[in-house]
mmCIF file with all atom_site columns, C-alpha atoms and ligand atoms in Angstrom:
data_model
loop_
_atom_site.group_PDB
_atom_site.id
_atom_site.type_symbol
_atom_site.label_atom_id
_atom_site.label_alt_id
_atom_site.label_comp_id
_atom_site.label_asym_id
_atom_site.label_entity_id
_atom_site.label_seq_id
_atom_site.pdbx_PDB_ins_code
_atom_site.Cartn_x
_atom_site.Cartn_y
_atom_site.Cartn_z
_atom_site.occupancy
_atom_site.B_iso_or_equiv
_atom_site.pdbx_formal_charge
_atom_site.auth_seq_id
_atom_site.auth_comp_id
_atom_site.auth_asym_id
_atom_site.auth_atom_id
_atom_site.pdbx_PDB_model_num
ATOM   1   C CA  . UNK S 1 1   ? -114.965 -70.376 -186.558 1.00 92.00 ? 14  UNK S CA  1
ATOM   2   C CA  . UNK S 1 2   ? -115.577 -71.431 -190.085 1.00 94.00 ? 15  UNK S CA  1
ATOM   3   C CA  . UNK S 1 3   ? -118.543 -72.207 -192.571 1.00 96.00 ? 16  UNK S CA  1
ATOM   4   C CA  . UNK S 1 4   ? -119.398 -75.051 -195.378 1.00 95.00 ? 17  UNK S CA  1
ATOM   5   C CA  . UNK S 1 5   ? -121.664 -73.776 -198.024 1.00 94.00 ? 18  UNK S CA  1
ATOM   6   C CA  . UNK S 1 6   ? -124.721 -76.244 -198.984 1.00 95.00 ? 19  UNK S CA  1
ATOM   7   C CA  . UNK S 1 7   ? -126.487 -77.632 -202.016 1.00 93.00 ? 20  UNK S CA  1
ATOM   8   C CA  . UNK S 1 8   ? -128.097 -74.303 -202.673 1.00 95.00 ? 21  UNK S CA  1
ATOM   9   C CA  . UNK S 1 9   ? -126.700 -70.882 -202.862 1.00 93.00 ? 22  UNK S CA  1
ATOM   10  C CA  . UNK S 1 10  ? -127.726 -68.876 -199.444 1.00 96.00 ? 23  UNK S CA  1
ATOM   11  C CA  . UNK S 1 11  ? -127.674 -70.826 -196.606 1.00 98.00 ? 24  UNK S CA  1
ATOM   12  C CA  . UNK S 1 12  ? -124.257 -71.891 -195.065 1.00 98.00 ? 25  UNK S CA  1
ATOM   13  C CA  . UNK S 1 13  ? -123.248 -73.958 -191.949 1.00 98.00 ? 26  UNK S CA  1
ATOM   14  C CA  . UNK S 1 14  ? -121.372 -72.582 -189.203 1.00 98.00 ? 27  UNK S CA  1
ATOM   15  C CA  . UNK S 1 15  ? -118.699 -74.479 -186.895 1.00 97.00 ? 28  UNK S CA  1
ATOM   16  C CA  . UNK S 1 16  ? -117.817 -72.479 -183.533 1.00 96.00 ? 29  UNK S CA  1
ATOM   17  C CA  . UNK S 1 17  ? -113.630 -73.048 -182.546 1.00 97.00 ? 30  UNK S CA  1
ATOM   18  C CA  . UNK S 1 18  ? -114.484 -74.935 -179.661 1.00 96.00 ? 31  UNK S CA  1
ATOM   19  C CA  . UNK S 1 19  ? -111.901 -74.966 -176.695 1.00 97.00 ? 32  UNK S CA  1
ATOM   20  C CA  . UNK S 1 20  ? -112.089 -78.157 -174.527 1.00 96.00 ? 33  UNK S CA  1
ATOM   21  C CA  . UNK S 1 21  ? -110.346 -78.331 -170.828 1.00 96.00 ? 34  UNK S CA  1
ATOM   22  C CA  . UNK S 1 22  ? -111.279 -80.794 -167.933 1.00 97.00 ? 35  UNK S CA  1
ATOM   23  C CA  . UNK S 1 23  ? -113.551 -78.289 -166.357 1.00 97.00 ? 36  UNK S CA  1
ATOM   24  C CA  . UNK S 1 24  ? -115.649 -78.630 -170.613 1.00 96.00 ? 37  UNK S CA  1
ATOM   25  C CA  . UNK S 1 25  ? -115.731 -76.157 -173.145 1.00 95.00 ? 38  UNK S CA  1
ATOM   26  C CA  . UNK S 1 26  ? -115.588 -72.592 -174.500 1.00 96.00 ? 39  UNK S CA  1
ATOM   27  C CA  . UNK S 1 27  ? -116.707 -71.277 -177.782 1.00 96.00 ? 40  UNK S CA  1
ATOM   28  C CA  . UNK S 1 28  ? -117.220 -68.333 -178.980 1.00 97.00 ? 41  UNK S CA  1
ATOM   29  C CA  . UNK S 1 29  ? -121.211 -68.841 -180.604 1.00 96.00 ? 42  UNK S CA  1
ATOM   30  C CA  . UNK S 1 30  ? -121.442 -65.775 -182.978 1.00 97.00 ? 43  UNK S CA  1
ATOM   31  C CA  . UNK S 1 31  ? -119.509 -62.572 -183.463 1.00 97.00 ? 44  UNK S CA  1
ATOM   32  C CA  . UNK S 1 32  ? -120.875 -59.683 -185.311 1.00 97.00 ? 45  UNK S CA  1
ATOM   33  C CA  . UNK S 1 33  ? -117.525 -58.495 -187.545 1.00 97.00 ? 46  UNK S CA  1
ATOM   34  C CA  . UNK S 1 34  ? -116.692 -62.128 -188.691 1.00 97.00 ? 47  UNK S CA  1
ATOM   35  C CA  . UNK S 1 35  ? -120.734 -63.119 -189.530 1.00 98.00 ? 48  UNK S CA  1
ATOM   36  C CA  . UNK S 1 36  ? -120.616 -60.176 -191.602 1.00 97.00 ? 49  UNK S CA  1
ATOM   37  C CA  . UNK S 1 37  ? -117.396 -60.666 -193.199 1.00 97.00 ? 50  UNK S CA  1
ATOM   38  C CA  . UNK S 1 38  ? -117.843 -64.426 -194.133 1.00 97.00 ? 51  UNK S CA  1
ATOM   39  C CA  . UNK S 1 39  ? -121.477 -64.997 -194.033 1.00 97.00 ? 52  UNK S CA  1
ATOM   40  C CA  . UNK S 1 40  ? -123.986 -62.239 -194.757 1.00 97.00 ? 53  UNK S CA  1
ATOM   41  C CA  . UNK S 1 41  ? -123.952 -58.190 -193.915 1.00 98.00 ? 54  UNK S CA  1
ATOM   42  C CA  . UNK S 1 42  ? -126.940 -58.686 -191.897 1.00 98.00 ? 55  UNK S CA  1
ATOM   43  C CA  . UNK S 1 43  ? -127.936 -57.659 -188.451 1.00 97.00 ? 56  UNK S CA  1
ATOM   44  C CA  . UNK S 1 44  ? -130.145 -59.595 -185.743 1.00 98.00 ? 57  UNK S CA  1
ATOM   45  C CA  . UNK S 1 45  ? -132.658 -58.126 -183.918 1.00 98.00 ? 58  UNK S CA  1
ATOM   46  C CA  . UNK S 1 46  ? -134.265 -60.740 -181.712 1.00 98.00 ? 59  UNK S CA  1
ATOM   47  C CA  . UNK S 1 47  ? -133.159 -63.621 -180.065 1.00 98.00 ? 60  UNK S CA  1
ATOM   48  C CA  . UNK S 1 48  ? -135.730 -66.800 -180.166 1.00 98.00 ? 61  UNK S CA  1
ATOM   49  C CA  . UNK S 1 49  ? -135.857 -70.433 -177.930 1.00 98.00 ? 62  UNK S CA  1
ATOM   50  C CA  . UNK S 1 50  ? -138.202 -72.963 -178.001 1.00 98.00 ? 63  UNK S CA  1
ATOM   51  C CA  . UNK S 1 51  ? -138.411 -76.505 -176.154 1.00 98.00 ? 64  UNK S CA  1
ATOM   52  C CA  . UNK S 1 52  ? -139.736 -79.184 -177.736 1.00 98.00 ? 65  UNK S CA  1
ATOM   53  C CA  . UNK S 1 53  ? -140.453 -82.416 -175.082 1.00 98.00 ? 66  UNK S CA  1
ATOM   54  C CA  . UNK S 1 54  ? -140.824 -85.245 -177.546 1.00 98.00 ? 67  UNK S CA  1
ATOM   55  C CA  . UNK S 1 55  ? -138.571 -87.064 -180.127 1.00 98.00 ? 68  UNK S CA  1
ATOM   56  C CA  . UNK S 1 56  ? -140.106 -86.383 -183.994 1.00 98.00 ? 69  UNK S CA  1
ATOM   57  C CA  . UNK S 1 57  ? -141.818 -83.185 -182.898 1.00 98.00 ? 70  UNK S CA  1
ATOM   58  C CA  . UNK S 1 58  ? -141.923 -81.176 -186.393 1.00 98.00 ? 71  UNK S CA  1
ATOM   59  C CA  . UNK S 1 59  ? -141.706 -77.371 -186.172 1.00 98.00 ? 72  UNK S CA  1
ATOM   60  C CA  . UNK S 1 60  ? -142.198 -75.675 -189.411 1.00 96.00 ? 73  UNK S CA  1
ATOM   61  C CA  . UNK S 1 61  ? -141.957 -74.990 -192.692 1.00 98.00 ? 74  UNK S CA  1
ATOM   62  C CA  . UNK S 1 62  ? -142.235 -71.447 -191.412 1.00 98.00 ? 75  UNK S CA  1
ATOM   63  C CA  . UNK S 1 63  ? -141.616 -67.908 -193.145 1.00 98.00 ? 76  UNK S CA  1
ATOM   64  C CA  . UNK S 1 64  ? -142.109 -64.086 -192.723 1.00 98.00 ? 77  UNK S CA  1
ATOM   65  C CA  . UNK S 1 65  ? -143.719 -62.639 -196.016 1.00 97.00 ? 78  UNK S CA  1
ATOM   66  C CA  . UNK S 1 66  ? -141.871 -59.377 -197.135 1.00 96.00 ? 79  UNK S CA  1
ATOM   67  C CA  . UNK S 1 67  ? -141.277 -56.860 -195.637 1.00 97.00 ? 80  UNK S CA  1
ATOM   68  C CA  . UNK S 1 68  ? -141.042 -59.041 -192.592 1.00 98.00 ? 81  UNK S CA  1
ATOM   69  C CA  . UNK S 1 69  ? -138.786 -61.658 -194.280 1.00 98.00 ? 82  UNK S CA  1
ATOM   70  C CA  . UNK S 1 70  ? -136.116 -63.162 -191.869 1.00 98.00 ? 83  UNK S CA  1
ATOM   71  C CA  . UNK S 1 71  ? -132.779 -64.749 -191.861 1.00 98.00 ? 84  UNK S CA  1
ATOM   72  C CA  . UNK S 1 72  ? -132.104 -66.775 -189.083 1.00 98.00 ? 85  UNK S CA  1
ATOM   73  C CA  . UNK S 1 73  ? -129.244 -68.221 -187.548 1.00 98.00 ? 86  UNK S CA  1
ATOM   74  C CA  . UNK S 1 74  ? -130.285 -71.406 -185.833 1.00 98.00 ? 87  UNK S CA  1
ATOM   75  C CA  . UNK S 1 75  ? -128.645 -73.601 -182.822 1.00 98.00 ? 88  UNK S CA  1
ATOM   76  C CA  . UNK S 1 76  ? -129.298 -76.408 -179.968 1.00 98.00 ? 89  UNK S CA  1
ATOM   77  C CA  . UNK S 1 77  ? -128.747 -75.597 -177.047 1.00 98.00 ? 90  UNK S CA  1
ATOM   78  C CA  . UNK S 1 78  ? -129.897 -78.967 -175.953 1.00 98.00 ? 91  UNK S CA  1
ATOM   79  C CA  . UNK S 1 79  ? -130.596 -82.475 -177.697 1.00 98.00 ? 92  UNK S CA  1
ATOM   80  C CA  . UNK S 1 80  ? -130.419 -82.411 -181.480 1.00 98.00 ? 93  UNK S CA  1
ATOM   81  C CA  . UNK S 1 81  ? -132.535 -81.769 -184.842 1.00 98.00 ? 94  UNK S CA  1
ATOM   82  C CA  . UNK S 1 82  ? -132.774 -82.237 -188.356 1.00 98.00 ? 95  UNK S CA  1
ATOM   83  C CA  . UNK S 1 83  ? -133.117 -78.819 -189.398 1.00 98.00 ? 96  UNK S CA  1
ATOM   84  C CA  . UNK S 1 84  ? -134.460 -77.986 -193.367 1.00 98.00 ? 97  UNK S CA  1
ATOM   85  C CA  . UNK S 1 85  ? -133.819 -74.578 -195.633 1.00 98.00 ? 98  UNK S CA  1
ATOM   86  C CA  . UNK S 1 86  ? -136.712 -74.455 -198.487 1.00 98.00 ? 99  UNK S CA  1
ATOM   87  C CA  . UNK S 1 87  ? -136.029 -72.193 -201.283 1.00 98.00 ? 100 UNK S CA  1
ATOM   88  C CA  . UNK S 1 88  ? -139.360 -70.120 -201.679 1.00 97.00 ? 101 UNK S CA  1
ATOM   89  C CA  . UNK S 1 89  ? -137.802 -67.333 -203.985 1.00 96.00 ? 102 UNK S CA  1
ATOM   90  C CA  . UNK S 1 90  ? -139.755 -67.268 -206.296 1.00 93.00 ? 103 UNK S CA  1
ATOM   91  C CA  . UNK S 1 91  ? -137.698 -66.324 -209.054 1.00 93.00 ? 104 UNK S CA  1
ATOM   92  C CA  . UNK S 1 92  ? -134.818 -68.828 -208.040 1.00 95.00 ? 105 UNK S CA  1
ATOM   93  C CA  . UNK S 1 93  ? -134.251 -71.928 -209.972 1.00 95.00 ? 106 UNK S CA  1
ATOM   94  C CA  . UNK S 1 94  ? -133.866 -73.967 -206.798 1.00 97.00 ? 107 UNK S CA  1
ATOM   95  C CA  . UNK S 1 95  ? -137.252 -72.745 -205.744 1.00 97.00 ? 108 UNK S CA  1
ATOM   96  C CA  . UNK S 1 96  ? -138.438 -75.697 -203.885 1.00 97.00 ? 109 UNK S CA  1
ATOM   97  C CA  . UNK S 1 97  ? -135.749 -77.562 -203.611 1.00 98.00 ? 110 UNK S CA  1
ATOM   98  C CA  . UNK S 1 98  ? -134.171 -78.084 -199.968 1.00 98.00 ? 111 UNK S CA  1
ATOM   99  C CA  . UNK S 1 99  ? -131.269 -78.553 -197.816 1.00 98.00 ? 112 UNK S CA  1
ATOM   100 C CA  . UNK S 1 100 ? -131.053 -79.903 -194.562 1.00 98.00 ? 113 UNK S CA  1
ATOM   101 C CA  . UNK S 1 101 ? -128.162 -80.271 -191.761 1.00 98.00 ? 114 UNK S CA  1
ATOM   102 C CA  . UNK S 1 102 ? -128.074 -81.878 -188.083 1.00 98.00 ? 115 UNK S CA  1
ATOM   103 C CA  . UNK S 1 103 ? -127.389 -79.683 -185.547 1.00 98.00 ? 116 UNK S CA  1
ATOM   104 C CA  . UNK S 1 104 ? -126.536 -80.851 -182.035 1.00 98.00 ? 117 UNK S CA  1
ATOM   105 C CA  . UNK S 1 105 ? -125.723 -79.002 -178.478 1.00 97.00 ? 118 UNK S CA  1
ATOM   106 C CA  . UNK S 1 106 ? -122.940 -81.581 -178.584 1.00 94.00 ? 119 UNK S CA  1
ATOM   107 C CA  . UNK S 1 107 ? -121.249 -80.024 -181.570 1.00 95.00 ? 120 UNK S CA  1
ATOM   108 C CA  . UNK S 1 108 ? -122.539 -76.540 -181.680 1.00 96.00 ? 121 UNK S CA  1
ATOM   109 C CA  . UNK S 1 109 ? -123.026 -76.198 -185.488 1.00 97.00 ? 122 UNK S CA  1
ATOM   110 C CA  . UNK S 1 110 ? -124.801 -73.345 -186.475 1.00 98.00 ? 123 UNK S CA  1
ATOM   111 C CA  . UNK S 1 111 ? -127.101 -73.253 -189.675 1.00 98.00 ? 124 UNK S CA  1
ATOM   112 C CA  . UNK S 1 112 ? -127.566 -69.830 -191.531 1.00 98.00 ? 125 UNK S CA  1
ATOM   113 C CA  . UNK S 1 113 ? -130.628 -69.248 -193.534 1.00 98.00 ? 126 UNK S CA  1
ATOM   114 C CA  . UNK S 1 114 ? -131.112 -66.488 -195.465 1.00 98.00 ? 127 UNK S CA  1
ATOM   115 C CA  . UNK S 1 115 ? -134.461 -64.424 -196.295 1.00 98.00 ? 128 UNK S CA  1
ATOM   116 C CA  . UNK S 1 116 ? -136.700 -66.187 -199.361 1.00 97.00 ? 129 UNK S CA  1
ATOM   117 C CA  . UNK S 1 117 ? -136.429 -69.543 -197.349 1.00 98.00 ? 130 UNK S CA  1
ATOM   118 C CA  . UNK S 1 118 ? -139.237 -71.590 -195.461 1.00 98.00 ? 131 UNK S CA  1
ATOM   119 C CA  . UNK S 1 119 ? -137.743 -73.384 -191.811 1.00 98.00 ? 132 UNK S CA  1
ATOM   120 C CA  . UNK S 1 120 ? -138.724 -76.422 -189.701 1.00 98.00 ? 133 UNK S CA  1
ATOM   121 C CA  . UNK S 1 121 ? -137.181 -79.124 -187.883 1.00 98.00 ? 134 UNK S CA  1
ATOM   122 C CA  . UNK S 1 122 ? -137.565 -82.838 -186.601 1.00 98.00 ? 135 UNK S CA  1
ATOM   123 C CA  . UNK S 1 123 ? -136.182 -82.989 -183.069 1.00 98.00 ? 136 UNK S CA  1
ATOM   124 C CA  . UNK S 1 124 ? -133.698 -86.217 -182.923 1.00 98.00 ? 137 UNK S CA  1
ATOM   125 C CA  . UNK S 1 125 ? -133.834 -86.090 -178.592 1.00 98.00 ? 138 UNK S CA  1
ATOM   126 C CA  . UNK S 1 126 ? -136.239 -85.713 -176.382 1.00 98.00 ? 139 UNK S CA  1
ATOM   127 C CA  . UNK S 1 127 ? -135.856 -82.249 -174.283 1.00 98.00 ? 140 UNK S CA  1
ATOM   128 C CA  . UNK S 1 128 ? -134.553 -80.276 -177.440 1.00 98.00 ? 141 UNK S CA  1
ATOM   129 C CA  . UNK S 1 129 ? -133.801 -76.758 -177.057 1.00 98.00 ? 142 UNK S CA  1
ATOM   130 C CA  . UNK S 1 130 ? -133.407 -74.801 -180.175 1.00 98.00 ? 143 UNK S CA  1
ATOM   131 C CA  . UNK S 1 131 ? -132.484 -70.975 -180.120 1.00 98.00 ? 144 UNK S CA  1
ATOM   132 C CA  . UNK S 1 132 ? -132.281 -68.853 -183.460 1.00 98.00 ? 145 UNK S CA  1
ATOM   133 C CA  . UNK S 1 133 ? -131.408 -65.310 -183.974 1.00 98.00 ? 146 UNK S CA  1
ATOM   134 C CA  . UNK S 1 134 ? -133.574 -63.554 -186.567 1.00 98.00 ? 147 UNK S CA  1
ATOM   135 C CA  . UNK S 1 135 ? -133.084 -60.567 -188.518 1.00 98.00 ? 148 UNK S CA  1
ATOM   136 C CA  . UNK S 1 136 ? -136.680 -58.853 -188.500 1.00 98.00 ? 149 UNK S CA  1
ATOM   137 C CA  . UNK S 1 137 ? -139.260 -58.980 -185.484 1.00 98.00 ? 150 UNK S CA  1
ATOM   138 C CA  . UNK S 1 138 ? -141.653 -60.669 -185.435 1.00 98.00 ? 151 UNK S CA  1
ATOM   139 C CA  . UNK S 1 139 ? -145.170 -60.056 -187.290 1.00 98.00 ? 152 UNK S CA  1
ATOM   140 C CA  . UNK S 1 140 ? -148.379 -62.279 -186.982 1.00 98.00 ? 153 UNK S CA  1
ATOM   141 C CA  . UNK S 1 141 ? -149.893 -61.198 -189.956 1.00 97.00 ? 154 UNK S CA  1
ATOM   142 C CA  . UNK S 1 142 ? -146.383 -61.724 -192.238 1.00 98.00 ? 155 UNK S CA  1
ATOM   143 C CA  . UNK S 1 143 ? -146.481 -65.239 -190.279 1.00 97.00 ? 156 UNK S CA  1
ATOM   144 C CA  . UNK S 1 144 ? -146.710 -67.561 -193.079 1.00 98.00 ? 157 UNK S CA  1
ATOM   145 C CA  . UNK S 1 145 ? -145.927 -71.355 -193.603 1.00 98.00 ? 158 UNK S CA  1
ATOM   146 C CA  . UNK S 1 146 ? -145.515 -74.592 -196.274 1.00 98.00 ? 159 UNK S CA  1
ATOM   147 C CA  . UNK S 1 147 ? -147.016 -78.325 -195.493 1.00 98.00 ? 160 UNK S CA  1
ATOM   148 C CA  . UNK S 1 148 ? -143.849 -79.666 -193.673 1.00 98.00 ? 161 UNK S CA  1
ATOM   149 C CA  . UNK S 1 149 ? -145.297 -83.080 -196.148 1.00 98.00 ? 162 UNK S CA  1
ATOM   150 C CA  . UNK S 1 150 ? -145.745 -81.804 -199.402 1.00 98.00 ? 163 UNK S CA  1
ATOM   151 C CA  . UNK S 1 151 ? -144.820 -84.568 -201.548 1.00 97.00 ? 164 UNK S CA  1
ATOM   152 C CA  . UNK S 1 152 ? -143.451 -81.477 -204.287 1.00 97.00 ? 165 UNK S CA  1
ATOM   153 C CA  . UNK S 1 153 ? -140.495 -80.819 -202.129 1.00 98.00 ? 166 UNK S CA  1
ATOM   154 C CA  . UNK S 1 154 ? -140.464 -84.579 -200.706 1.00 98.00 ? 167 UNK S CA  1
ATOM   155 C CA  . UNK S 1 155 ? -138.210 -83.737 -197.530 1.00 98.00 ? 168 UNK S CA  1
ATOM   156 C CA  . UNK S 1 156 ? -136.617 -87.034 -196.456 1.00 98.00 ? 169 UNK S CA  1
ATOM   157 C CA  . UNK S 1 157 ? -137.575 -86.014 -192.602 1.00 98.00 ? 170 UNK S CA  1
ATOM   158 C CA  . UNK S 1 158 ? -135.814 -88.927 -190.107 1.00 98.00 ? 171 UNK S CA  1
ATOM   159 C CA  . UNK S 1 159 ? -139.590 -90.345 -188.987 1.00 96.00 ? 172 UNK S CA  1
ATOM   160 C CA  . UNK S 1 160 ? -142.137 -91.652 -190.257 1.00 95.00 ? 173 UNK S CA  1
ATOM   161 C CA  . UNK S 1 161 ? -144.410 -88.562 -190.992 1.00 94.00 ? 174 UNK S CA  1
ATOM   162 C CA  . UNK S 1 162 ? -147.722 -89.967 -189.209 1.00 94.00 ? 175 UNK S CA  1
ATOM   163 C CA  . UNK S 1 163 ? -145.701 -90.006 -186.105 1.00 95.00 ? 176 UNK S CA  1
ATOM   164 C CA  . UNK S 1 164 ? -144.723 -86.348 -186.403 1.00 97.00 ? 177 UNK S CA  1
ATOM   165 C CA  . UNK S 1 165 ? -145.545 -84.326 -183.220 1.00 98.00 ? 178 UNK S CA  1
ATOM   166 C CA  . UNK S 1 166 ? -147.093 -80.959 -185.167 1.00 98.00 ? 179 UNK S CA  1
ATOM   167 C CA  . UNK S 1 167 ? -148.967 -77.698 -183.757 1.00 97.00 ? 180 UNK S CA  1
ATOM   168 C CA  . UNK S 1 168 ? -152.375 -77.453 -185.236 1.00 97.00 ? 181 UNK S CA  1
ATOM   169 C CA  . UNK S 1 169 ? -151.214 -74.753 -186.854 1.00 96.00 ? 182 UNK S CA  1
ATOM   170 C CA  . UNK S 1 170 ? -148.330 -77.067 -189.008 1.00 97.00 ? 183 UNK S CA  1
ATOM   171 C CA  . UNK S 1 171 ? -150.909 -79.924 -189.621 1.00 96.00 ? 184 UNK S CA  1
ATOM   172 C CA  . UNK S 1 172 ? -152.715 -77.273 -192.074 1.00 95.00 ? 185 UNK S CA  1
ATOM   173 C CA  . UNK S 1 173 ? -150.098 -75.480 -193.730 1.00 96.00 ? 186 UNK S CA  1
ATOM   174 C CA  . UNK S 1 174 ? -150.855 -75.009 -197.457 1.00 96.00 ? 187 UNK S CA  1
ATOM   175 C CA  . UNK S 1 175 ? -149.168 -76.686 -200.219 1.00 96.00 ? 188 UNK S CA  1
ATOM   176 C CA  . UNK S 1 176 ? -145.696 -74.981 -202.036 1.00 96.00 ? 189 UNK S CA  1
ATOM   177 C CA  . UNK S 1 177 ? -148.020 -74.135 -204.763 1.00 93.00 ? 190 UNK S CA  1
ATOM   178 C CA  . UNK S 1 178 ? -149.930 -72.016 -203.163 1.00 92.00 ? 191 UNK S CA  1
ATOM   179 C CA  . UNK S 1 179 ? -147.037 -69.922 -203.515 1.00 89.00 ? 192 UNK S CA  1
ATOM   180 C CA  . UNK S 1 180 ? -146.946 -68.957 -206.953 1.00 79.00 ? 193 UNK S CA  1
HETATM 181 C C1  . T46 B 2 .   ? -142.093 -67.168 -184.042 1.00 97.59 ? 6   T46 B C1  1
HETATM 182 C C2  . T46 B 2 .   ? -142.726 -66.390 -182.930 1.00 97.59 ? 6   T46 B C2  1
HETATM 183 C C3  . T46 B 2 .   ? -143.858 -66.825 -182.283 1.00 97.59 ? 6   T46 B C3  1
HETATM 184 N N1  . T46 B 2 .   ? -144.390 -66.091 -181.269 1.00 97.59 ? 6   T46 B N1  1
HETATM 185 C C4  . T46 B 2 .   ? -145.579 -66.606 -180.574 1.00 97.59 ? 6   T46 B C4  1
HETATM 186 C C5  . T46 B 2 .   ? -146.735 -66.953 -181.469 1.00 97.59 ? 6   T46 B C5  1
HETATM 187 C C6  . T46 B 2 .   ? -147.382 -68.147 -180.810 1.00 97.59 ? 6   T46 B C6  1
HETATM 188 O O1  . T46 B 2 .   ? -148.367 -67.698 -179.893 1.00 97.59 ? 6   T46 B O1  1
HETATM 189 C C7  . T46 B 2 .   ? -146.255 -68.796 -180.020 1.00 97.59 ? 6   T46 B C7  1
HETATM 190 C C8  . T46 B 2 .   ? -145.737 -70.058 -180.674 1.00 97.59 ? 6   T46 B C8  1
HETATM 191 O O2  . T46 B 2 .   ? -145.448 -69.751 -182.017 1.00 97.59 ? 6   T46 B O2  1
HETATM 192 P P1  . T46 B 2 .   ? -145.275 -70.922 -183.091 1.00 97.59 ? 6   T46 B P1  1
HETATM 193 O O3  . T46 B 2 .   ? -146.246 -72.021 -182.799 1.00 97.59 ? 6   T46 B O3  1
HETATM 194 O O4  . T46 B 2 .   ? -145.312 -70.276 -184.457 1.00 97.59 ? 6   T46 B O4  1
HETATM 195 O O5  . T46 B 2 .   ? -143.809 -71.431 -182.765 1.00 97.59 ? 6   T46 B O5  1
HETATM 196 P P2  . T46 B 2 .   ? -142.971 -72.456 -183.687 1.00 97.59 ? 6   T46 B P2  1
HETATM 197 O O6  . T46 B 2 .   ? -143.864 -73.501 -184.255 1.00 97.59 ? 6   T46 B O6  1
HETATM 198 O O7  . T46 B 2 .   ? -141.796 -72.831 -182.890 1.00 97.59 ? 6   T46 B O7  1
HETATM 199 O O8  . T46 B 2 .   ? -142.519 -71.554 -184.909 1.00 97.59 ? 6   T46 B O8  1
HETATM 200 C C9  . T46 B 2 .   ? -141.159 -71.220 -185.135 1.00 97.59 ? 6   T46 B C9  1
HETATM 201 O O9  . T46 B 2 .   ? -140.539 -72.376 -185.610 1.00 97.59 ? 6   T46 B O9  1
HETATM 202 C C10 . T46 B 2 .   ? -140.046 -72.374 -186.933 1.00 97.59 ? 6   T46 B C10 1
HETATM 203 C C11 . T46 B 2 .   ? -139.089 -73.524 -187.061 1.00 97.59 ? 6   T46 B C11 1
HETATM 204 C C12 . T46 B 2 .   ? -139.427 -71.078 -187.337 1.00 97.59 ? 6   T46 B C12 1
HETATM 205 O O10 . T46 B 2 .   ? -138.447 -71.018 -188.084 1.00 97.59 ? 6   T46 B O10 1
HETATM 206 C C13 . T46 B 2 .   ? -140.089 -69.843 -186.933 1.00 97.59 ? 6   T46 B C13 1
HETATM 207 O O11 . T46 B 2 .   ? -139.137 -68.940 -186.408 1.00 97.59 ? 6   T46 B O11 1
HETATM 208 C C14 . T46 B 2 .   ? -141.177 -69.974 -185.976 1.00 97.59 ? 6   T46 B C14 1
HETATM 209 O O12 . T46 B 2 .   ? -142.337 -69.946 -186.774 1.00 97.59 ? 6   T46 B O12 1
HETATM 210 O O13 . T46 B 2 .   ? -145.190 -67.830 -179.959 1.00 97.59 ? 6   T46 B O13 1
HETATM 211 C C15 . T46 B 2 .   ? -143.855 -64.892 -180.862 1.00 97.59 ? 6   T46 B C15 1
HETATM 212 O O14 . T46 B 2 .   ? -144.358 -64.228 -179.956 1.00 97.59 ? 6   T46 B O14 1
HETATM 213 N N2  . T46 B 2 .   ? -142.739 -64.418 -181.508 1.00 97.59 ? 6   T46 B N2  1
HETATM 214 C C16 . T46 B 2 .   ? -142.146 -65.127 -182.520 1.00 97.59 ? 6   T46 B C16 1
HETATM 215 O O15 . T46 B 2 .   ? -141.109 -64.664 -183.065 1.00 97.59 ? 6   T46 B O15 1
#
């Protein structure tokens, strides 16, 4: 196993040893000891999966407001996506800046996402399963979320945005300036 950091400081992307035979492959998709030795000391304490049918479906940005804040640790188990990190800290001097990474089933990469940043996702295939570890449960109330669009962070998602497939929810998230 072994990580690339990104653009900003925090989030890092994981690539699982994979072992490939004639009956497929093995790899080993996260192991407590090395994650906290080359990643972050962190621990998980739920397991999340979610399906999305169509191609451009947009999940996101989403967040836990402290003291729910989350790291996650997100893969496909199925298809592909184009997944984003926002920085929302608001004391950071990458605060709304972003970094993205495809992750694919095919290739197992893993994307690591620290606490203090917002999460969503295009969906590249149709069928795509996603499934995230998370290091805080989860809390309704601490549920919290940017405008996937907001022309302030100006993601550069892979479709054009009035085709996005969105929750109601997502179609009326506010704006990053709501945030300070
Ligand atoms: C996140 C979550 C949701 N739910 C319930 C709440 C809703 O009744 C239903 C669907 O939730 P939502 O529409 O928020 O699901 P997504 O749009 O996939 O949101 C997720 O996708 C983005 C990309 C994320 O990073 C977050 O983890 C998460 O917000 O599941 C739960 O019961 N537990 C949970 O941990």
């Amino acid at each position: 196993m072994r990580y690339e950091s990104l653009a900003i400081e925090g989030p890092r992307l994981v690539f699982p040893k994979t072992y490939r035979d004639h009956r497929g492959y093995f790899f080993e998709a996260f192991k407590q000891g090395w994650f906290r030795e080359n990643i972050a000391d962190v621990s998980f304490v739920q397991d999340n999966q979610s399906l999305s049918h169509q191609v451009g479906t947009i999940r996101g940005l989403h967040y836990q407001a402290p003291p729910f804040g989350q790291g996650k640790l997100i893969r496909c188990l199925r298809g592909s996506i184009f997944d984003v990190a926002v920085d929302i800290r608001p004391d950071s001097s990458t605060f709304g800046k972003w970094v993205s990474a495809n992750l694919t089933a095919a290739g197992g990469e893993q994307l690591w996402i620290p606490e203090g940043f917002a999460h969503g996702f295009c969906t590249l295939e149709p069928d795509t399963e996603v499934f995230y570890k998370v290091t805080n449960v989860y809390s309704q109330t601490h549920d919290k979320g940017v405008a996937f669009d907001d022309p302030v962070i100006s993601i550069n998602w892979p479709i054009p945005l009035n085709s996005a497939v969105l929750s109601d929810k997502d179609r009326l998230q506010p704006p990053l300036s709501s945030l300070r």
